[in-house]
mmCIF file of N, CA and C in Angstrom:
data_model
loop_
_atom_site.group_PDB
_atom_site.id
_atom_site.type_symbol
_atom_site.label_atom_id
_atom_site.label_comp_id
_atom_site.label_asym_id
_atom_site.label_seq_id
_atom_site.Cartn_x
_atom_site.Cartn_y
_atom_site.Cartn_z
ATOM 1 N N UNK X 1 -53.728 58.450 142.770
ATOM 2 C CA UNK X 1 -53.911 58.439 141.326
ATOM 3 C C UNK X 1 -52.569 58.121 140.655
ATOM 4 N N UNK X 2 -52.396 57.000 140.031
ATOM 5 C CA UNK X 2 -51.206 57.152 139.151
ATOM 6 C C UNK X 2 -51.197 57.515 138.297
ATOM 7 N N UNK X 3 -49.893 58.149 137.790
ATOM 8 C CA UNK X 3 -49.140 59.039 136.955
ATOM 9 C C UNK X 3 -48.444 58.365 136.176
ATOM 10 N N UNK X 4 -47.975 58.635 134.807
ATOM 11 C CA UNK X 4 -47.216 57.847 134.388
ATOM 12 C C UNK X 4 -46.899 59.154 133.376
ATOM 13 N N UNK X 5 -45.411 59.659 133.110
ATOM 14 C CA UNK X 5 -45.335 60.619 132.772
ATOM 15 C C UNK X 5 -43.956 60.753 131.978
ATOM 16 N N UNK X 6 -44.125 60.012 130.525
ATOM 17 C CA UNK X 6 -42.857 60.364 129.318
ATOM 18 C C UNK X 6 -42.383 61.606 128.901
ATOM 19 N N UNK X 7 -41.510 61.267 128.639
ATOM 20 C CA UNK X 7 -40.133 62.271 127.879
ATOM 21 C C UNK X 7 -39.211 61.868 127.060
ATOM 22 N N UNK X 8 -38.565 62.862 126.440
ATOM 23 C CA UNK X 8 -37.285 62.541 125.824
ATOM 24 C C UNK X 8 -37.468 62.504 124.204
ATOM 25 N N UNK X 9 -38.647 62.314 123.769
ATOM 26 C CA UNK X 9 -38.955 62.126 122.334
ATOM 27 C C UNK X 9 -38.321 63.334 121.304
ATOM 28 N N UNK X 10 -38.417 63.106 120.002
ATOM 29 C CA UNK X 10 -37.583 64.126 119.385
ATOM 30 C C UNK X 10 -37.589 63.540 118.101
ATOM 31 N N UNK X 11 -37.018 64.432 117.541
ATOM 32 C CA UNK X 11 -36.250 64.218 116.237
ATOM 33 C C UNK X 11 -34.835 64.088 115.526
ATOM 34 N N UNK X 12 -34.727 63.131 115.042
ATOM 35 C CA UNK X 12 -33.543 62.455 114.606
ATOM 36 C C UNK X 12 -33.131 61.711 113.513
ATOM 37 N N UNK X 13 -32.072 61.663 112.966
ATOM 38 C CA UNK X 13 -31.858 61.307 111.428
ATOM 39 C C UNK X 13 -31.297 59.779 111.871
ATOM 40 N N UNK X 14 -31.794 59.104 110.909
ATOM 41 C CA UNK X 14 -31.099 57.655 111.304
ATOM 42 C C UNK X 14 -29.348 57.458 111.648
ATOM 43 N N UNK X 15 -29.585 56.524 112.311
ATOM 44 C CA UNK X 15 -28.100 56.526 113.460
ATOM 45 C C UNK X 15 -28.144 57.152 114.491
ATOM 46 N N UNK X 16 -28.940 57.938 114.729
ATOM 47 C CA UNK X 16 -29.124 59.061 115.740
ATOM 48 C C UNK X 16 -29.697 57.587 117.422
ATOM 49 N N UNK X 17 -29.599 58.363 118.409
ATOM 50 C CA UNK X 17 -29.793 57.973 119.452
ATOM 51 C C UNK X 17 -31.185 58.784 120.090
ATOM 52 N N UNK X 18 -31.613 58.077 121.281
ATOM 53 C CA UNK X 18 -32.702 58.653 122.194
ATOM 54 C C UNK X 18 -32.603 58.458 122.851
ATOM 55 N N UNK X 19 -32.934 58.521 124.192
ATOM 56 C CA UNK X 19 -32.916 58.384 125.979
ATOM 57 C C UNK X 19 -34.956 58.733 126.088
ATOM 58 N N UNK X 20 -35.870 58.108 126.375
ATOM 59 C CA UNK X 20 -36.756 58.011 126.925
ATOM 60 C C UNK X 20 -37.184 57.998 128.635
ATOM 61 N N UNK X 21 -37.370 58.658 128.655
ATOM 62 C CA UNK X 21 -37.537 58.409 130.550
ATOM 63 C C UNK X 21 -39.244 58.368 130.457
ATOM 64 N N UNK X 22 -39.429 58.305 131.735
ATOM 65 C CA UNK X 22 -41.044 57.890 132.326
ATOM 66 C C UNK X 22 -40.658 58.242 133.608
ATOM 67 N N UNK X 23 -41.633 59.266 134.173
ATOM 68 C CA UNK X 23 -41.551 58.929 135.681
ATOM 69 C C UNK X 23 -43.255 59.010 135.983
ATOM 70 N N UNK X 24 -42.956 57.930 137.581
ATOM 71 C CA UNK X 24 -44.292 57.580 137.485
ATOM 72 C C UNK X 24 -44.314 57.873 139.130
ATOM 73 N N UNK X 25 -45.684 58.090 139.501
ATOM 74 C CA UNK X 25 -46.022 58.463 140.522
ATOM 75 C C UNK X 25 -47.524 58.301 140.689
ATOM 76 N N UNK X 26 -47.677 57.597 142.317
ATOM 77 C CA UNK X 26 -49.142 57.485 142.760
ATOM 78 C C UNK X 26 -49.218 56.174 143.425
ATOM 79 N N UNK X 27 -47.785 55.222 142.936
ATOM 80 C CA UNK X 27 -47.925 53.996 143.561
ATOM 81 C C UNK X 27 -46.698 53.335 143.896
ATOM 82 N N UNK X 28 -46.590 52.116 143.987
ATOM 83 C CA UNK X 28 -45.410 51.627 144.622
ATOM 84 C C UNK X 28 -44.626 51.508 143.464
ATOM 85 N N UNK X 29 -43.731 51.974 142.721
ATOM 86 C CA UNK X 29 -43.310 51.506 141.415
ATOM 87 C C UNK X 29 -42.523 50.759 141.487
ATOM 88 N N UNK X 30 -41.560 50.460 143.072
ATOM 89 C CA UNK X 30 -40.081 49.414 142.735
ATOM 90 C C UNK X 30 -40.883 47.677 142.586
ATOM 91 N N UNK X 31 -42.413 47.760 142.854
ATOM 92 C CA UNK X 31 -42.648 46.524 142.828
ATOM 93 C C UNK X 31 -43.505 46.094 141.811
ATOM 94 N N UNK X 32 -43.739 47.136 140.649
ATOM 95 C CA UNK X 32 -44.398 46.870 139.121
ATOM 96 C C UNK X 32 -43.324 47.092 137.936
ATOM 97 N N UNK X 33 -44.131 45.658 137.603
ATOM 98 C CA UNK X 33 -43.091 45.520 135.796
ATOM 99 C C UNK X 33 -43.692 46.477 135.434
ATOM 100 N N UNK X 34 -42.858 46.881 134.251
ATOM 101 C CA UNK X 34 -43.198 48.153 133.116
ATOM 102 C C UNK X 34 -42.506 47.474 131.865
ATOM 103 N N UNK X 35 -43.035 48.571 131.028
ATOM 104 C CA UNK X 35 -42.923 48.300 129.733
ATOM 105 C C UNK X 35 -43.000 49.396 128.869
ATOM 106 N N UNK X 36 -42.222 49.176 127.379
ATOM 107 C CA UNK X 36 -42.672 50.574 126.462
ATOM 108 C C UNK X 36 -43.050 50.103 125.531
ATOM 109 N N UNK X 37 -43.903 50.652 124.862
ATOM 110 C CA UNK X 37 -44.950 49.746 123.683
ATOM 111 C C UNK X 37 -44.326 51.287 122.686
ATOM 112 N N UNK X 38 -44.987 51.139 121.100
ATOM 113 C CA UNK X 38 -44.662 51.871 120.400
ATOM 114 C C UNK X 38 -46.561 51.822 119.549
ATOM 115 N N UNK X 39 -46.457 53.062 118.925
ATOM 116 C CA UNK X 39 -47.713 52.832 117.911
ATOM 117 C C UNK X 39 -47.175 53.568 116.742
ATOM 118 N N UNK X 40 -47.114 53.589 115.475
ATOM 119 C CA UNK X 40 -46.478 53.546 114.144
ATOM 120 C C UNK X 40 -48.227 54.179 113.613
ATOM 121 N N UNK X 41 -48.136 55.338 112.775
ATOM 122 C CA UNK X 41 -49.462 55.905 111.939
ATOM 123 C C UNK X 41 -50.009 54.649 111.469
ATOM 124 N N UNK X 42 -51.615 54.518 111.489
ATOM 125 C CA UNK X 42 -52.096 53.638 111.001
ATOM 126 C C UNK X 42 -51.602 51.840 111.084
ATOM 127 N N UNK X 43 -50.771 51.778 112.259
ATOM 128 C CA UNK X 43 -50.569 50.909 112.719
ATOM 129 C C UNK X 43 -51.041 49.906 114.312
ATOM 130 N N UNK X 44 -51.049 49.468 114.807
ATOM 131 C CA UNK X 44 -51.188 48.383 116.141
ATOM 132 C C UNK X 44 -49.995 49.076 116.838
ATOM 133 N N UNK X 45 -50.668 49.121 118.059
ATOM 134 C CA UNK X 45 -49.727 49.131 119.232
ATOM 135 C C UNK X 45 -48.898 48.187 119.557
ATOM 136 N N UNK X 46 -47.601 48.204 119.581
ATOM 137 C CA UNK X 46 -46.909 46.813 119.662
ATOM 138 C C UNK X 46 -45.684 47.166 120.877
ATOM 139 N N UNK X 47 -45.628 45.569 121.688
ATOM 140 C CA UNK X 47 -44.735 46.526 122.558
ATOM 141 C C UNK X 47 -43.447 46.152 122.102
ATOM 142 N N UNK X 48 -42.433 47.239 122.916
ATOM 143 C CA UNK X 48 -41.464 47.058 122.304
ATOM 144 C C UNK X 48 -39.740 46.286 123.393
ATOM 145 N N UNK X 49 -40.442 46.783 124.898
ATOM 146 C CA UNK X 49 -39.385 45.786 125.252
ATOM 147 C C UNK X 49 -40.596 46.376 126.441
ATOM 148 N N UNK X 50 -39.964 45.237 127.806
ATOM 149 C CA UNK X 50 -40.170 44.826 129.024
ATOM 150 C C UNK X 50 -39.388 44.737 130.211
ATOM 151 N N UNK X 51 -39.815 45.485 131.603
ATOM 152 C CA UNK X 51 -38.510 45.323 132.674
ATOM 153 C C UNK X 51 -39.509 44.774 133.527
ATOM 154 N N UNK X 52 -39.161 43.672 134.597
ATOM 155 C CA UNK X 52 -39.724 42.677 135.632
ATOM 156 C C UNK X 52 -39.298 43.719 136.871
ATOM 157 N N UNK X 53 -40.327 43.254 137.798
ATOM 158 C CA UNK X 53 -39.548 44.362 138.928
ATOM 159 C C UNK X 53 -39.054 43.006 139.991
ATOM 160 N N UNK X 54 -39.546 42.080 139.612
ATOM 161 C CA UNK X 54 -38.732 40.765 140.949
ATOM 162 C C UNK X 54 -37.849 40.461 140.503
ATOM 163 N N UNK X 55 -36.853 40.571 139.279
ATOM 164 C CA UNK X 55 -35.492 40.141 139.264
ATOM 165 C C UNK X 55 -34.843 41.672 138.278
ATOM 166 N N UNK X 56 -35.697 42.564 137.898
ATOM 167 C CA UNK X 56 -35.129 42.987 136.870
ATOM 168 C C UNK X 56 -34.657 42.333 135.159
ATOM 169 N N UNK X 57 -34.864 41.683 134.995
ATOM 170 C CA UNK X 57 -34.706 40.644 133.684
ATOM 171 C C UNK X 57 -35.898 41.648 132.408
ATOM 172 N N UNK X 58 -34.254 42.081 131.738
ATOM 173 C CA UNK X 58 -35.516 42.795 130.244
ATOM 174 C C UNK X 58 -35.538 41.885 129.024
ATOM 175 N N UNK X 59 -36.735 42.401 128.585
ATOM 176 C CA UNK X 59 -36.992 41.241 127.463
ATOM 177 C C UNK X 59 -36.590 42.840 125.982
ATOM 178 N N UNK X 60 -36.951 42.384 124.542
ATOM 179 C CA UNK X 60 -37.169 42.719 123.722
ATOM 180 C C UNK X 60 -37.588 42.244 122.517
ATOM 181 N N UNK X 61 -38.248 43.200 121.831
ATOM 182 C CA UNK X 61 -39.283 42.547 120.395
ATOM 183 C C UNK X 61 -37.642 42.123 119.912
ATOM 184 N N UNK X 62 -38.252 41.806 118.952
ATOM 185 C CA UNK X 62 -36.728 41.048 117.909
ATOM 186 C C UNK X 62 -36.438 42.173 117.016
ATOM 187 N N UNK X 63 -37.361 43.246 116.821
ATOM 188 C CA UNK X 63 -36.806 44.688 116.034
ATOM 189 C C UNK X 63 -36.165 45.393 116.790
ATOM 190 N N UNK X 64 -35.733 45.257 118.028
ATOM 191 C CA UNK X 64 -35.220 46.427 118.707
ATOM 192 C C UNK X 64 -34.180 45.612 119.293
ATOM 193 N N UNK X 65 -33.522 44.187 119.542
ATOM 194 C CA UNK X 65 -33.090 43.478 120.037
ATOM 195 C C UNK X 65 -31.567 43.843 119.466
ATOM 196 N N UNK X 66 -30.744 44.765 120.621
ATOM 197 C CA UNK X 66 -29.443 44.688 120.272
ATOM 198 C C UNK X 66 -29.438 46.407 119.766
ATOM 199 N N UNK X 67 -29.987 47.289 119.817
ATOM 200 C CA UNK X 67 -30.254 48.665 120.038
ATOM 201 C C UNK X 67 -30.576 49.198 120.914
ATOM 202 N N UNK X 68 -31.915 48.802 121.245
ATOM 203 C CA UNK X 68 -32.259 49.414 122.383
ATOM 204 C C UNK X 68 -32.146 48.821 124.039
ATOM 205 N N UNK X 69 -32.096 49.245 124.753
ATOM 206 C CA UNK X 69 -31.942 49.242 126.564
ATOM 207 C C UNK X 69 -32.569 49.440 127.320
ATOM 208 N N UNK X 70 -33.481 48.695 127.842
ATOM 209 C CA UNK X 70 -34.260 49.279 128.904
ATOM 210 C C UNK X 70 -34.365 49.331 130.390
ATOM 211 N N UNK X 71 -34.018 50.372 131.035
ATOM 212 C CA UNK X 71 -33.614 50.233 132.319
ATOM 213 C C UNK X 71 -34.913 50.890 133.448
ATOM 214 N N UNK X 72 -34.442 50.148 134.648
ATOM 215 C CA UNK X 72 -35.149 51.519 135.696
ATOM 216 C C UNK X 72 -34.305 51.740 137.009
ATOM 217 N N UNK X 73 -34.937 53.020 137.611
ATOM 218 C CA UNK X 73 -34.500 53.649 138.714
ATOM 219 C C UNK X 73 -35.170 53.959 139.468
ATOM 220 N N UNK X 74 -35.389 52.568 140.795
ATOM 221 C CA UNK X 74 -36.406 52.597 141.555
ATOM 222 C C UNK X 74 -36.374 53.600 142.666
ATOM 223 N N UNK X 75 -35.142 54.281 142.777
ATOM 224 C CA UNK X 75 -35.111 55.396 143.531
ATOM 225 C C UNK X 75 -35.778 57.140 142.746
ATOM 226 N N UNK X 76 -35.963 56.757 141.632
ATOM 227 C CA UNK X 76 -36.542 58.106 141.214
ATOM 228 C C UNK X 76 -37.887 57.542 140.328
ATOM 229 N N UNK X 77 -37.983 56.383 140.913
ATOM 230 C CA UNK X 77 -39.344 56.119 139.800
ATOM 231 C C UNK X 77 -39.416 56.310 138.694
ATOM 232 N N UNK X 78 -38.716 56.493 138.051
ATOM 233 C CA UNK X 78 -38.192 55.954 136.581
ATOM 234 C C UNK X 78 -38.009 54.809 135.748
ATOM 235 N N UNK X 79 -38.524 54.931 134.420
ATOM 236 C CA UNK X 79 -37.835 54.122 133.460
ATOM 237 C C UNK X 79 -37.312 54.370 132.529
ATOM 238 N N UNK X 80 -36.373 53.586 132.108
ATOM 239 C CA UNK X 80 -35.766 54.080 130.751
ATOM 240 C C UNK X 80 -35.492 53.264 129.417
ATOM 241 N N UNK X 81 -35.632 53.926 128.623
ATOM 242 C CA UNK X 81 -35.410 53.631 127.244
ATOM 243 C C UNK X 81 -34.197 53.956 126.621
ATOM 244 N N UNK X 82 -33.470 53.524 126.284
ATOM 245 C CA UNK X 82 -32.278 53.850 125.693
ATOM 246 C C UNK X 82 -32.038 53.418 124.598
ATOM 247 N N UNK X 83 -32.499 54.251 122.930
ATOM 248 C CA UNK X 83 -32.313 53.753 121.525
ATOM 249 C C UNK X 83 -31.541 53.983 120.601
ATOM 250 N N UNK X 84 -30.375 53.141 120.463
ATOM 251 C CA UNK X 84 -29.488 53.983 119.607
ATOM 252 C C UNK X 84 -29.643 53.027 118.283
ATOM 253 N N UNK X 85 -28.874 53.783 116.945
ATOM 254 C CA UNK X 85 -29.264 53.092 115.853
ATOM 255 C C UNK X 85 -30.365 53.180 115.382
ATOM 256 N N UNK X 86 -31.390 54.361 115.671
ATOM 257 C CA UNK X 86 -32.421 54.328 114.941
ATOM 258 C C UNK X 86 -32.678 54.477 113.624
ATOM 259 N N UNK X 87 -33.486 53.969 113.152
ATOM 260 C CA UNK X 87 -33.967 53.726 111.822
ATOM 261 C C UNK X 87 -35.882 54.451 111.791
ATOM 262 N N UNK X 88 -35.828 54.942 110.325
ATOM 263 C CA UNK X 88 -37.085 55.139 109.802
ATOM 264 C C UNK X 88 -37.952 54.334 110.720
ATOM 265 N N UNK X 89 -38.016 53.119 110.850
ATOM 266 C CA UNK X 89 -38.763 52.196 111.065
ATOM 267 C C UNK X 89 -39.197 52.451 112.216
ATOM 268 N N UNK X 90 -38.814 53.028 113.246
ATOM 269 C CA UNK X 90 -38.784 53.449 114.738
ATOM 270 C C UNK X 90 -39.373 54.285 114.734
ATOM 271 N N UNK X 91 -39.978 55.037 113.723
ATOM 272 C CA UNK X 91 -40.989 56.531 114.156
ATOM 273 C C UNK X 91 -42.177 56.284 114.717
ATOM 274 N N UNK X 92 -42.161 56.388 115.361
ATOM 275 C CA UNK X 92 -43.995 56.398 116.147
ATOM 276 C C UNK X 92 -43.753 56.979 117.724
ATOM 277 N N UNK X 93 -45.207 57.023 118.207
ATOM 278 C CA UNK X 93 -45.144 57.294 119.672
ATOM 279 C C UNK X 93 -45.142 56.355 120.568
ATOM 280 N N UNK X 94 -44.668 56.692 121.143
ATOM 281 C CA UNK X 94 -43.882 55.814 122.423
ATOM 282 C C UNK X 94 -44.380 55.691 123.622
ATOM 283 N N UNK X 95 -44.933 54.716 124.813
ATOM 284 C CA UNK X 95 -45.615 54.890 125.725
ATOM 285 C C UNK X 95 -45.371 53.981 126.336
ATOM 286 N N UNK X 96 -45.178 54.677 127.633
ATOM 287 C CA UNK X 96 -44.954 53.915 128.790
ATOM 288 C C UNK X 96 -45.647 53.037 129.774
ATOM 289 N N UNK X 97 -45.859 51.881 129.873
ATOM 290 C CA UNK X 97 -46.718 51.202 130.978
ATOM 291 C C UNK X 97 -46.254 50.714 131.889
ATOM 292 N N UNK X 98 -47.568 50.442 132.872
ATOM 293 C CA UNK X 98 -47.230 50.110 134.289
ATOM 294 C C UNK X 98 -47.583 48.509 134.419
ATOM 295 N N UNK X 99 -47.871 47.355 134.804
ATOM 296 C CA UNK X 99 -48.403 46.288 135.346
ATOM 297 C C UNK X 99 -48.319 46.200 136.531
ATOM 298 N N UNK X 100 -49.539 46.069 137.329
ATOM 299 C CA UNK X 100 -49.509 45.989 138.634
ATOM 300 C C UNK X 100 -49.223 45.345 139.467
ATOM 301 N N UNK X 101 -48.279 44.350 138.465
ATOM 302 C CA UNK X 101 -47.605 43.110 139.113
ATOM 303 C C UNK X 101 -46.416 42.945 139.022
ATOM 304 N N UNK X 102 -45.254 42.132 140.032
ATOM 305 C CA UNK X 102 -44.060 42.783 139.902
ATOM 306 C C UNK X 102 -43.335 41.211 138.487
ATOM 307 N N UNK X 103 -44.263 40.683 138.316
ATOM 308 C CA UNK X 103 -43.688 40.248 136.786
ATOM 309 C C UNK X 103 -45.263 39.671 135.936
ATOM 310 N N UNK X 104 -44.553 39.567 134.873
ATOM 311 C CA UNK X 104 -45.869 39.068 133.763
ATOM 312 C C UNK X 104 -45.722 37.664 133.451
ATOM 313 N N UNK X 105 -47.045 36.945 133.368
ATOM 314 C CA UNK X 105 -46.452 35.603 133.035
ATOM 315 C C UNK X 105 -47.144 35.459 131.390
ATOM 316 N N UNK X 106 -46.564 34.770 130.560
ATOM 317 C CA UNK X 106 -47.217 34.485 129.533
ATOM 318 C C UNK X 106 -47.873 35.596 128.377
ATOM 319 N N UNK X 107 -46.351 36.480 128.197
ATOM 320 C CA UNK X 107 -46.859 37.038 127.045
ATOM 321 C C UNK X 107 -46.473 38.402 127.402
ATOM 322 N N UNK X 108 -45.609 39.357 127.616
ATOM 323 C CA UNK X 108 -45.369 40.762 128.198
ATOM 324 C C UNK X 108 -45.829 41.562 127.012
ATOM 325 N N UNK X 109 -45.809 41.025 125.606
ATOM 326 C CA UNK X 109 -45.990 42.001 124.198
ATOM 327 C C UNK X 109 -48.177 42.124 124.765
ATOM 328 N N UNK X 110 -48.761 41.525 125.319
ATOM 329 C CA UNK X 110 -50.019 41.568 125.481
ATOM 330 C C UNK X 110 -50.731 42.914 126.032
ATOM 331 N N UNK X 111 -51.094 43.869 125.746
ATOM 332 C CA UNK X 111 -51.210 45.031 126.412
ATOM 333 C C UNK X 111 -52.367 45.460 127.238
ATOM 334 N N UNK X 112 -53.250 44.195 127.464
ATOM 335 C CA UNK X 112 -53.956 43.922 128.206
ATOM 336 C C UNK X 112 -53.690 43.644 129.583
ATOM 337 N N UNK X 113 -52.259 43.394 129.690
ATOM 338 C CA UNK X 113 -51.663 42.786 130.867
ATOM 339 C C UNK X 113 -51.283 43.734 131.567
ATOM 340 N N UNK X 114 -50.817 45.209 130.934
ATOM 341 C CA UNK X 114 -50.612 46.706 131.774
ATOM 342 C C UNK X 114 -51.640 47.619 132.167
ATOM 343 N N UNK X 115 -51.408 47.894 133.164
ATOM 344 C CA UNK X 115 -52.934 48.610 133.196
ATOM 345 C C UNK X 115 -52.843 50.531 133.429
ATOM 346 N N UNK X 116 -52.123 50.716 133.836
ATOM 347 C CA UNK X 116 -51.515 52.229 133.789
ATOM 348 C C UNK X 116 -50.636 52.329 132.192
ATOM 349 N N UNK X 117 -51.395 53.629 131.483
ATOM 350 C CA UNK X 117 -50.574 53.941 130.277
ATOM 351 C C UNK X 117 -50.114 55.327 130.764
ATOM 352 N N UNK X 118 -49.016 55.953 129.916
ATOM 353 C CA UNK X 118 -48.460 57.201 129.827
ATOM 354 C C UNK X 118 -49.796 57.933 128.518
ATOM 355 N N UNK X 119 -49.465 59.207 128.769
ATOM 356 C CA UNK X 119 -49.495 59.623 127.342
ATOM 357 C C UNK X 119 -49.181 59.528 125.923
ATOM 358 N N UNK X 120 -47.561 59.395 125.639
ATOM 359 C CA UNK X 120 -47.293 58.797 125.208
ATOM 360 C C UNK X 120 -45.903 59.870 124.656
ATOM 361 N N UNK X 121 -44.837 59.658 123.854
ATOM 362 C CA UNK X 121 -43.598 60.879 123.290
ATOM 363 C C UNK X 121 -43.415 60.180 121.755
ATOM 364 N N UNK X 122 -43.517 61.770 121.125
ATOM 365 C CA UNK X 122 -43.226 61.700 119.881
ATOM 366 C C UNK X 122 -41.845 60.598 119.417
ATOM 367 N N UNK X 123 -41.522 60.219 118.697
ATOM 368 C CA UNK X 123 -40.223 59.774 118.171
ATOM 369 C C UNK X 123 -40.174 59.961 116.728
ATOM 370 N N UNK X 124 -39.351 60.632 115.929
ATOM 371 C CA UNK X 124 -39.500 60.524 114.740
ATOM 372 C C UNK X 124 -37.814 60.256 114.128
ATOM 373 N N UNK X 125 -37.537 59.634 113.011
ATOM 374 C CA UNK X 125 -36.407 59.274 112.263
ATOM 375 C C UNK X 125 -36.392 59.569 111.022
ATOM 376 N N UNK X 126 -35.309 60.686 110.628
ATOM 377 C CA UNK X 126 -35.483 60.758 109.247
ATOM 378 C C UNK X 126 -34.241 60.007 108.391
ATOM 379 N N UNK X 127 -34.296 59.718 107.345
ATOM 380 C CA UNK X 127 -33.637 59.147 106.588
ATOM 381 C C UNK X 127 -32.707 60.144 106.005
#
């Protein structure tokens, strides 16, 4: 059964930083891309950046491009999020996915393309 299992969420005043982890368990993880999508109240799930597991190569939305970091640690089955510079704009919950493939072709923001979700971690930013 896979697991997919976030942390790190919180509360924070803009400028403030976050560290997101995920650990996942049930399958091979050093050989699936992942990803962290975000959902905003009354908004679309949108993702927000992407890690490949055949070269490692991360992508990011163009709102998070140059803040945030996304890494993993195929020895602890981990991923990570790393957001500094947050803004209002960044409040929503946060969730981690799996793709069962070790890259995505044609489109990683598609969330059809992951098929293991997390639960998901609070994030909130106050002004």
């Amino acid at each position: 059964q896979v697991q997919l299992v976030e942390s790190g969420g919180g509360s924070v005043q803009a400028g403030g930083s976050l560290r997101l982890s995920c650990v996942v368990s049930g399958i091979d993880y050093s050989t699936k891309s992942m990803g962290w999508f975000r959902q905003a109240p009354g908004k679309e799930r949108e993702g927000v950046s992407y890690i490949s597991a055949s070269d490692g190569t991360p992508y990011y939305a163009d709102s998070v491009k140059g803040r945030f970091t996304i890494s993993r640690d195929n020895d602890k089955n981990t991923l990570y999020l790393q957001m500094n510079s947050l803004g209002p704009e960044d409040t929503a919950m946060y969730y981690c996915a799996l793709s069962r493939f070790p890259y995505i072709i044609g489109g990683w923001q598609d969330r059809q393309k992951f098929h293991n979700w997390g639960q998901g971690t609070w994030v909130t930013v106050s002004s």
